[in-house]
PDB file of C-alpha atoms and ligand atoms in Angstrom:
ATOM      1  CA  MET A   1     -39.947  42.657  19.639  1.00 87.00           C
ATOM      2  CA  ARG A   2     -40.277  41.529  23.276  1.00 92.00           C
ATOM      3  CA  LEU A   3     -39.812  37.837  23.940  1.00 95.00           C
ATOM      4  CA  ASP A   4     -43.306  37.461  25.448  1.00 94.00           C
ATOM      5  CA  ARG A   5     -44.821  39.103  22.366  1.00 89.00           C
ATOM      6  CA  PHE A   6     -42.792  36.884  20.053  1.00 92.00           C
ATOM      7  CA  THR A   7     -43.914  33.790  21.985  1.00 94.00           C
ATOM      8  CA  CYS A   8     -47.520  34.909  21.933  1.00 91.00           C
ATOM      9  CA  ARG A   9     -47.332  35.664  18.194  1.00 88.00           C
ATOM     10  CA  SER A  10     -45.950  32.213  17.463  1.00 92.00           C
ATOM     11  CA  THR A  11     -48.327  30.099  19.569  1.00 92.00           C
ATOM     12  CA  GLU A  12     -51.903  29.978  20.843  1.00 88.00           C
ATOM     13  CA  LEU A  13     -50.715  31.152  24.283  1.00 91.00           C
ATOM     14  CA  THR A  14     -52.131  34.301  25.848  1.00 87.00           C
ATOM     15  CA  LYS A  15     -49.667  36.976  26.920  1.00 87.00           C
ATOM     16  CA  GLU A  16     -49.912  35.798  30.551  1.00 91.00           C
ATOM     17  CA  GLU A  17     -49.350  32.159  29.563  1.00 94.00           C
ATOM     18  CA  ALA A  18     -46.376  33.162  27.401  1.00 95.00           C
ATOM     19  CA  GLN A  19     -44.862  35.097  30.309  1.00 95.00           C
ATOM     20  CA  THR A  20     -45.304  32.149  32.655  1.00 96.00           C
ATOM     21  CA  SER A  21     -43.645  29.799  30.149  1.00 97.00           C
ATOM     22  CA  ILE A  22     -40.702  32.199  29.861  1.00 97.00           C
ATOM     23  CA  GLN A  23     -40.351  32.619  33.622  1.00 96.00           C
ATOM     24  CA  ASN A  24     -40.412  28.822  33.993  1.00 97.00           C
ATOM     25  CA  GLY A  25     -37.426  28.536  31.641  1.00 96.00           C
ATOM     26  CA  LEU A  26     -39.307  26.843  28.790  1.00 96.00           C
ATOM     27  CA  VAL A  27     -38.341  29.428  26.167  1.00 96.00           C
ATOM     28  CA  CYS A  28     -34.792  29.449  24.772  1.00 96.00           C
ATOM     29  CA  VAL A  29     -33.144  32.071  22.587  1.00 96.00           C
ATOM     30  CA  ASN A  30     -30.230  30.653  20.586  1.00 95.00           C
ATOM     31  CA  GLY A  31     -30.102  27.697  22.968  1.00 95.00           C
ATOM     32  CA  ILE A  32     -30.162  29.674  26.234  1.00 96.00           C
ATOM     33  CA  ALA A  33     -33.212  29.824  28.521  1.00 96.00           C
ATOM     34  CA  ILE A  34     -34.232  33.461  28.950  1.00 96.00           C
ATOM     35  CA  LEU A  35     -36.365  34.138  32.024  1.00 96.00           C
ATOM     36  CA  ASP A  36     -37.140  37.810  31.388  1.00 97.00           C
ATOM     37  CA  PRO A  37     -40.262  38.248  29.193  1.00 96.00           C
ATOM     38  CA  SER A  38     -39.271  41.818  28.315  1.00 96.00           C
ATOM     39  CA  VAL A  39     -35.988  40.878  26.597  1.00 96.00           C
ATOM     40  CA  GLN A  40     -35.880  42.141  23.000  1.00 95.00           C
ATOM     41  CA  VAL A  41     -35.485  39.467  20.349  1.00 95.00           C
ATOM     42  CA  HIS A  42     -35.236  39.435  16.584  1.00 88.00           C
ATOM     43  CA  GLU A  43     -36.918  37.111  14.105  1.00 80.00           C
ATOM     44  CA  ASN A  44     -33.458  35.905  13.057  1.00 87.00           C
ATOM     45  CA  ASN A  45     -32.873  34.495  16.549  1.00 92.00           C
ATOM     46  CA  HIS A  46     -33.529  30.776  16.972  1.00 95.00           C
ATOM     47  CA  ILE A  47     -36.307  30.722  19.556  1.00 96.00           C
ATOM     48  CA  THR A  48     -37.881  27.575  20.965  1.00 96.00           C
ATOM     49  CA  LEU A  49     -40.638  26.633  23.398  1.00 96.00           C
ATOM     50  CA  ASN A  50     -40.246  23.174  24.928  1.00 96.00           C
ATOM     51  CA  ASP A  51     -37.517  22.591  22.289  1.00 96.00           C
ATOM     52  CA  GLN A  52     -39.971  23.290  19.431  1.00 95.00           C
ATOM     53  CA  PRO A  53     -38.908  26.162  17.124  1.00 96.00           C
ATOM     54  CA  LEU A  54     -41.244  29.172  17.125  1.00 95.00           C
ATOM     55  CA  THR A  55     -42.194  31.050  13.977  1.00 92.00           C
ATOM     56  CA  PRO A  56     -44.319  34.179  14.371  1.00 88.00           C
ATOM     57  CA  ARG A  57     -47.587  34.536  12.450  1.00 89.00           C
ATOM     58  CA  PRO A  58     -47.459  37.087   9.644  1.00 91.00           C
ATOM     59  CA  PRO A  59     -48.744  40.528  10.676  1.00 93.00           C
ATOM     60  CA  ARG A  60     -52.431  41.358  10.173  1.00 96.00           C
ATOM     61  CA  TYR A  61     -53.900  44.463   8.571  1.00 98.00           C
ATOM     62  CA  LEU A  62     -57.589  45.287   8.471  1.00 98.00           C
ATOM     63  CA  MET A  63     -60.108  48.058   8.120  1.00 98.00           C
ATOM     64  CA  MET A  64     -63.303  48.514  10.085  1.00 98.00           C
ATOM     65  CA  HIS A  65     -66.282  50.832   9.783  1.00 98.00           C
ATOM     66  CA  LYS A  66     -66.493  52.197  13.307  1.00 98.00           C
ATOM     67  CA  PRO A  67     -70.040  52.622  14.633  1.00 98.00           C
ATOM     68  CA  LYS A  68     -71.031  55.577  16.822  1.00 98.00           C
ATOM     69  CA  ASP A  69     -70.696  55.146  20.587  1.00 97.00           C
ATOM     70  CA  THR A  70     -67.807  52.702  20.475  1.00 98.00           C
ATOM     71  CA  ILE A  71     -64.251  53.444  21.609  1.00 97.00           C
ATOM     72  CA  CYS A  72     -60.926  52.877  19.913  1.00 95.00           C
ATOM     73  CA  SER A  73     -59.509  50.860  22.797  1.00 91.00           C
ATOM     74  CA  ASN A  74     -58.925  47.141  23.339  1.00 89.00           C
ATOM     75  CA  ILE A  75     -61.150  47.174  26.417  1.00 90.00           C
ATOM     76  CA  ASP A  76     -64.615  48.500  27.244  1.00 88.00           C
ATOM     77  CA  GLU A  77     -64.652  51.793  29.105  1.00 91.00           C
ATOM     78  CA  ALA A  78     -67.467  54.380  29.120  1.00 90.00           C
ATOM     79  CA  TYR A  79     -68.516  52.866  25.769  1.00 95.00           C
ATOM     80  CA  PRO A  80     -67.967  49.365  24.414  1.00 96.00           C
ATOM     81  CA  SER A  81     -64.701  48.646  22.615  1.00 96.00           C
ATOM     82  CA  LEU A  82     -64.749  48.699  18.833  1.00 96.00           C
ATOM     83  CA  PHE A  83     -63.000  45.326  19.015  1.00 96.00           C
ATOM     84  CA  ASN A  84     -66.203  43.656  20.282  1.00 95.00           C
ATOM     85  CA  GLY A  85     -67.359  43.669  16.658  1.00 93.00           C
ATOM     86  CA  LEU A  86     -64.201  41.968  15.453  1.00 95.00           C
ATOM     87  CA  ASN A  87     -64.549  38.166  15.249  1.00 91.00           C
ATOM     88  CA  ILE A  88     -60.867  37.385  14.989  1.00 91.00           C
ATOM     89  CA  GLU A  89     -58.490  35.505  17.272  1.00 86.00           C
ATOM     90  CA  LYS A  90     -55.902  37.186  19.523  1.00 85.00           C
ATOM     91  CA  LYS A  91     -57.572  40.604  19.335  1.00 88.00           C
ATOM     92  CA  SER A  92     -55.491  41.835  22.247  1.00 85.00           C
ATOM     93  CA  GLU A  93     -52.412  41.903  19.981  1.00 88.00           C
ATOM     94  CA  LEU A  94     -54.056  44.399  17.629  1.00 93.00           C
ATOM     95  CA  HIS A  95     -54.008  48.178  17.853  1.00 95.00           C
ATOM     96  CA  ILE A  96     -55.582  51.059  15.970  1.00 97.00           C
ATOM     97  CA  ALA A  97     -53.570  53.278  13.628  1.00 96.00           C
ATOM     98  CA  GLY A  98     -55.167  56.652  14.345  1.00 95.00           C
ATOM     99  CA  ARG A  99     -57.999  56.613  16.831  1.00 96.00           C
ATOM    100  CA  LEU A 100     -61.413  58.235  16.498  1.00 98.00           C
ATOM    101  CA  ASP A 101     -63.552  59.779  19.241  1.00 97.00           C
ATOM    102  CA  ALA A 102     -66.451  57.733  20.612  1.00 97.00           C
ATOM    103  CA  ASP A 103     -68.987  59.798  18.661  1.00 98.00           C
ATOM    104  CA  THR A 104     -67.005  59.735  15.388  1.00 98.00           C
ATOM    105  CA  THR A 105     -67.797  57.067  12.803  1.00 98.00           C
ATOM    106  CA  GLY A 106     -65.968  55.713   9.785  1.00 98.00           C
ATOM    107  CA  LEU A 107     -62.653  54.282   8.665  1.00 98.00           C
ATOM    108  CA  VAL A 108     -60.342  52.739  11.239  1.00 98.00           C
ATOM    109  CA  LEU A 109     -57.184  50.796  10.352  1.00 98.00           C
ATOM    110  CA  ILE A 110     -56.195  47.988  12.709  1.00 98.00           C
ATOM    111  CA  THR A 111     -52.960  46.005  12.818  1.00 97.00           C
ATOM    112  CA  ASP A 112     -50.390  44.235  14.960  1.00 92.00           C
ATOM    113  CA  ASP A 113     -47.534  45.768  12.954  1.00 93.00           C
ATOM    114  CA  GLY A 114     -46.259  48.728  14.967  1.00 91.00           C
ATOM    115  CA  HIS A 115     -43.832  49.810  12.265  1.00 92.00           C
ATOM    116  CA  TRP A 116     -46.649  50.034   9.695  1.00 96.00           C
ATOM    117  CA  SER A 117     -48.980  51.984  11.976  1.00 96.00           C
ATOM    118  CA  PHE A 118     -46.191  54.409  12.877  1.00 94.00           C
ATOM    119  CA  GLY A 119     -45.924  55.206   9.164  1.00 93.00           C
ATOM    120  CA  ILE A 120     -49.553  56.345   9.318  1.00 95.00           C
ATOM    121  CA  THR A 121     -49.639  58.146  12.649  1.00 94.00           C
ATOM    122  CA  ASN A 122     -46.195  59.776  12.666  1.00 92.00           C
ATOM    123  CA  PRO A 123     -46.956  63.471  11.946  1.00 89.00           C
ATOM    124  CA  ASN A 124     -43.757  63.777   9.896  1.00 90.00           C
ATOM    125  CA  LYS A 125     -45.202  61.353   7.322  1.00 91.00           C
ATOM    126  CA  GLN A 126     -48.073  63.783   6.666  1.00 93.00           C
ATOM    127  CA  CYS A 127     -50.507  60.992   5.853  1.00 96.00           C
ATOM    128  CA  LYS A 128     -53.810  62.450   4.585  1.00 97.00           C
ATOM    129  CA  LYS A 129     -57.003  61.762   6.519  1.00 98.00           C
ATOM    130  CA  VAL A 130     -60.317  62.772   4.940  1.00 98.00           C
ATOM    131  CA  TYR A 131     -63.353  63.597   7.080  1.00 98.00           C
ATOM    132  CA  HIS A 132     -66.960  64.272   6.154  1.00 98.00           C
ATOM    133  CA  VAL A 133     -67.994  66.993   8.590  1.00 98.00           C
ATOM    134  CA  THR A 134     -71.505  68.209   9.397  1.00 98.00           C
ATOM    135  CA  LEU A 135     -71.631  71.619  11.083  1.00 97.00           C
ATOM    136  CA  ARG A 136     -74.087  73.461  13.277  1.00 97.00           C
ATOM    137  CA  ASN A 137     -73.609  76.788  11.423  1.00 95.00           C
ATOM    138  CA  PRO A 138     -73.117  77.454   7.712  1.00 95.00           C
ATOM    139  CA  ILE A 139     -69.551  77.675   6.487  1.00 92.00           C
ATOM    140  CA  SER A 140     -68.300  80.934   4.962  1.00 84.00           C
ATOM    141  CA  SER A 141     -65.504  81.411   2.428  1.00 80.00           C
ATOM    142  CA  ASP A 142     -63.289  83.443   4.805  1.00 83.00           C
ATOM    143  CA  VAL A 143     -63.478  80.605   7.328  1.00 88.00           C
ATOM    144  CA  LYS A 144     -62.569  78.197   4.541  1.00 87.00           C
ATOM    145  CA  GLU A 145     -59.460  80.257   3.878  1.00 89.00           C
ATOM    146  CA  ALA A 146     -58.466  80.357   7.556  1.00 91.00           C
ATOM    147  CA  LEU A 147     -58.838  76.595   7.937  1.00 92.00           C
ATOM    148  CA  THR A 148     -56.946  75.750   4.775  1.00 92.00           C
ATOM    149  CA  GLU A 149     -54.056  78.076   5.604  1.00 94.00           C
ATOM    150  CA  GLY A 150     -53.665  76.757   9.156  1.00 94.00           C
ATOM    151  CA  ILE A 151     -55.279  77.842  12.358  1.00 95.00           C
ATOM    152  CA  MET A 152     -54.157  78.236  15.965  1.00 94.00           C
ATOM    153  CA  LEU A 153     -55.928  75.782  18.271  1.00 95.00           C
ATOM    154  CA  GLN A 154     -56.667  76.702  21.858  1.00 89.00           C
ATOM    155  CA  GLY A 155     -53.763  75.895  24.182  1.00 90.00           C
ATOM    156  CA  GLU A 156     -51.291  75.168  21.374  1.00 93.00           C
ATOM    157  CA  SER A 157     -48.250  77.095  20.187  1.00 93.00           C
ATOM    158  CA  LYS A 158     -48.146  76.058  16.527  1.00 94.00           C
ATOM    159  CA  PRO A 159     -50.896  76.505  13.935  1.00 96.00           C
ATOM    160  CA  THR A 160     -52.353  73.457  12.235  1.00 96.00           C
ATOM    161  CA  ARG A 161     -50.763  72.404   8.967  1.00 95.00           C
ATOM    162  CA  PRO A 162     -52.490  73.592   5.800  1.00 95.00           C
ATOM    163  CA  ALA A 163     -55.652  71.589   5.171  1.00 96.00           C
ATOM    164  CA  GLU A 164     -57.915  71.011   2.174  1.00 96.00           C
ATOM    165  CA  LEU A 165     -61.576  71.871   2.482  1.00 95.00           C
ATOM    166  CA  SER A 166     -64.348  71.420  -0.034  1.00 94.00           C
ATOM    167  CA  ILE A 167     -67.846  72.650   0.656  1.00 94.00           C
ATOM    168  CA  ILE A 168     -70.613  70.156  -0.125  1.00 95.00           C
ATOM    169  CA  GLN A 169     -73.512  72.216   1.216  1.00 95.00           C
ATOM    170  CA  SER A 170     -73.789  75.160   3.610  1.00 94.00           C
ATOM    171  CA  HIS A 171     -73.443  72.883   6.688  1.00 96.00           C
ATOM    172  CA  GLU A 172     -71.437  70.048   5.183  1.00 97.00           C
ATOM    173  CA  VAL A 173     -67.767  69.873   4.162  1.00 97.00           C
ATOM    174  CA  MET A 174     -64.986  67.445   3.317  1.00 97.00           C
ATOM    175  CA  LEU A 175     -61.833  68.231   5.281  1.00 97.00           C
ATOM    176  CA  THR A 176     -58.426  66.691   4.588  1.00 97.00           C
ATOM    177  CA  ILE A 177     -55.762  67.013   7.281  1.00 97.00           C
ATOM    178  CA  THR A 178     -52.264  65.584   7.550  1.00 96.00           C
ATOM    179  CA  GLU A 179     -51.946  65.616  11.346  1.00 94.00           C
ATOM    180  CA  GLY A 180     -53.781  63.823  14.124  1.00 91.00           C
ATOM    181  CA  ARG A 181     -53.869  66.251  17.021  1.00 94.00           C
ATOM    182  CA  TYR A 182     -56.222  65.633  19.923  1.00 94.00           C
ATOM    183  CA  HIS A 183     -59.854  66.214  18.760  1.00 96.00           C
ATOM    184  CA  GLN A 184     -58.306  68.108  15.855  1.00 97.00           C
ATOM    185  CA  VAL A 185     -61.289  68.479  13.538  1.00 97.00           C
ATOM    186  CA  LYS A 186     -63.690  69.513  16.296  1.00 97.00           C
ATOM    187  CA  ARG A 187     -61.152  72.004  17.660  1.00 97.00           C
ATOM    188  CA  MET A 188     -60.461  73.475  14.213  1.00 96.00           C
ATOM    189  CA  PHE A 189     -64.123  74.300  13.708  1.00 96.00           C
ATOM    190  CA  ALA A 190     -64.490  75.482  17.317  1.00 95.00           C
ATOM    191  CA  ALA A 191     -61.605  77.905  16.642  1.00 94.00           C
ATOM    192  CA  VAL A 192     -63.708  79.581  13.932  1.00 93.00           C
ATOM    193  CA  GLY A 193     -66.861  79.722  16.065  1.00 93.00           C
ATOM    194  CA  ASN A 194     -68.579  76.698  14.562  1.00 95.00           C
ATOM    195  CA  LYS A 195     -69.406  73.273  15.989  1.00 96.00           C
ATOM    196  CA  VAL A 196     -69.044  69.787  14.543  1.00 98.00           C
ATOM    197  CA  ILE A 197     -72.290  67.902  14.981  1.00 98.00           C
ATOM    198  CA  ASN A 198     -71.336  64.827  12.984  1.00 98.00           C
ATOM    199  CA  LEU A 199     -67.896  63.515  12.056  1.00 98.00           C
ATOM    200  CA  HIS A 200     -67.143  60.598   9.752  1.00 98.00           C
ATOM    201  CA  ARG A 201     -63.734  59.496   8.407  1.00 98.00           C
ATOM    202  CA  VAL A 202     -63.852  58.288   4.818  1.00 98.00           C
ATOM    203  CA  LYS A 203     -60.224  57.865   3.822  1.00 98.00           C
ATOM    204  CA  ILE A 204     -56.687  57.392   5.203  1.00 98.00           C
ATOM    205  CA  GLY A 205     -53.876  57.779   2.674  1.00 97.00           C
ATOM    206  CA  HIS A 206     -55.078  55.867  -0.402  1.00 96.00           C
ATOM    207  CA  ILE A 207     -57.401  53.608   1.588  1.00 98.00           C
ATOM    208  CA  GLN A 208     -61.086  54.372   1.144  1.00 98.00           C
ATOM    209  CA  LEU A 209     -63.828  53.070   3.424  1.00 98.00           C
ATOM    210  CA  ASP A 210     -66.023  50.621   1.470  1.00 98.00           C
ATOM    211  CA  LEU A 211     -67.899  48.799   4.244  1.00 98.00           C
ATOM    212  CA  ASN A 212     -71.241  49.136   6.015  1.00 98.00           C
ATOM    213  CA  VAL A 213     -71.303  50.246   9.647  1.00 98.00           C
ATOM    214  CA  GLY A 214     -69.767  47.665  11.969  1.00 97.00           C
ATOM    215  CA  GLU A 215     -68.247  45.559   9.163  1.00 97.00           C
ATOM    216  CA  TRP A 216     -64.537  44.757   8.821  1.00 98.00           C
ATOM    217  CA  ARG A 217     -62.248  43.139   6.258  1.00 98.00           C
ATOM    218  CA  PHE A 218     -58.566  42.375   5.733  1.00 98.00           C
ATOM    219  CA  LEU A 219     -56.686  44.927   3.624  1.00 98.00           C
ATOM    220  CA  THR A 220     -55.379  43.919   0.214  1.00 98.00           C
ATOM    221  CA  GLU A 221     -51.621  43.677  -0.423  1.00 97.00           C
ATOM    222  CA  GLN A 222     -51.878  46.838  -2.497  1.00 97.00           C
ATOM    223  CA  GLU A 223     -53.589  48.728   0.344  1.00 97.00           C
ATOM    224  CA  ILE A 224     -51.001  47.541   2.850  1.00 97.00           C
ATOM    225  CA  ARG A 225     -48.145  48.669   0.630  1.00 96.00           C
ATOM    226  CA  SER A 226     -49.788  51.982  -0.305  1.00 95.00           C
ATOM    227  CA  PHE A 227     -48.127  53.741   2.656  1.00 91.00           C
ATOM    228  CA  ASP A 228     -44.655  52.853   1.383  1.00 84.00           C
ATOM    229  CA  GLN A 229     -44.999  55.309  -1.507  1.00 64.00           C
TER     230      GLN A 229
HETATM  231  N1  URA B   1     -60.814  64.890  14.910  1.00 53.70           N
HETATM  232  C1  URA B   1     -61.719  64.907  15.912  1.00 53.70           C
HETATM  233  O1  URA B   1     -62.022  65.945  16.453  1.00 53.70           O
HETATM  234  N2  URA B   1     -62.229  63.717  16.288  1.00 53.70           N
HETATM  235  C2  URA B   1     -61.959  62.550  15.692  1.00 53.70           C
HETATM  236  O2  URA B   1     -62.492  61.510  16.068  1.00 53.70           O
HETATM  237  C3  URA B   1     -61.021  62.557  14.647  1.00 53.70           C
HETATM  238  C4  URA B   1     -60.459  63.741  14.269  1.00 53.70           C
END
């Protein structure tokens, strides 16, 4: 972890304040003042600020029910940031493990543990994501077969990985995918001449959304560890 991040994680300082403290020589690693905020440090190093030892806060893991017309970014852009609805300190240290489009709703996992989120977003891990999809046109069984076997998306050279699809009603399906390509669900249905008119994520791995729109909660120990299996 970078020294400025470590300092920030161990104090109430903002990232800018942590960087200034480092540049002013107030932060020592194993007894030596380090002036470069980008230096990589390890939790086993003895790190002090003004001679006081620093211990980083434990990592945080939470889920949120993303409302429509919010963006999975730490700052407001064309739409307000999802993080505006998160009443928690040091939000800028958090990131989203698998973003959703502005018009997509549902389960979002948020953390400051990059190793954990990589275990969810790394395509090689094949973590399952389940979406409730509402379509403009009815779904046919041959299309179901094409989508579940894998389909070529426009502008890509490899077909999508096999997916699971269960039909709820003519215009409504549950789709399970193990990748997270750009706009993947919308592009999969576009590739078979259909259009997604509503998209909602209900599950990631073993973690099921159980909140009302806009609500958030910390994950349980069991949920956090469920990606280790
Ligand atoms: N696929 C999409 O097309 N959009 C999302 O938000 C998530 C998956």
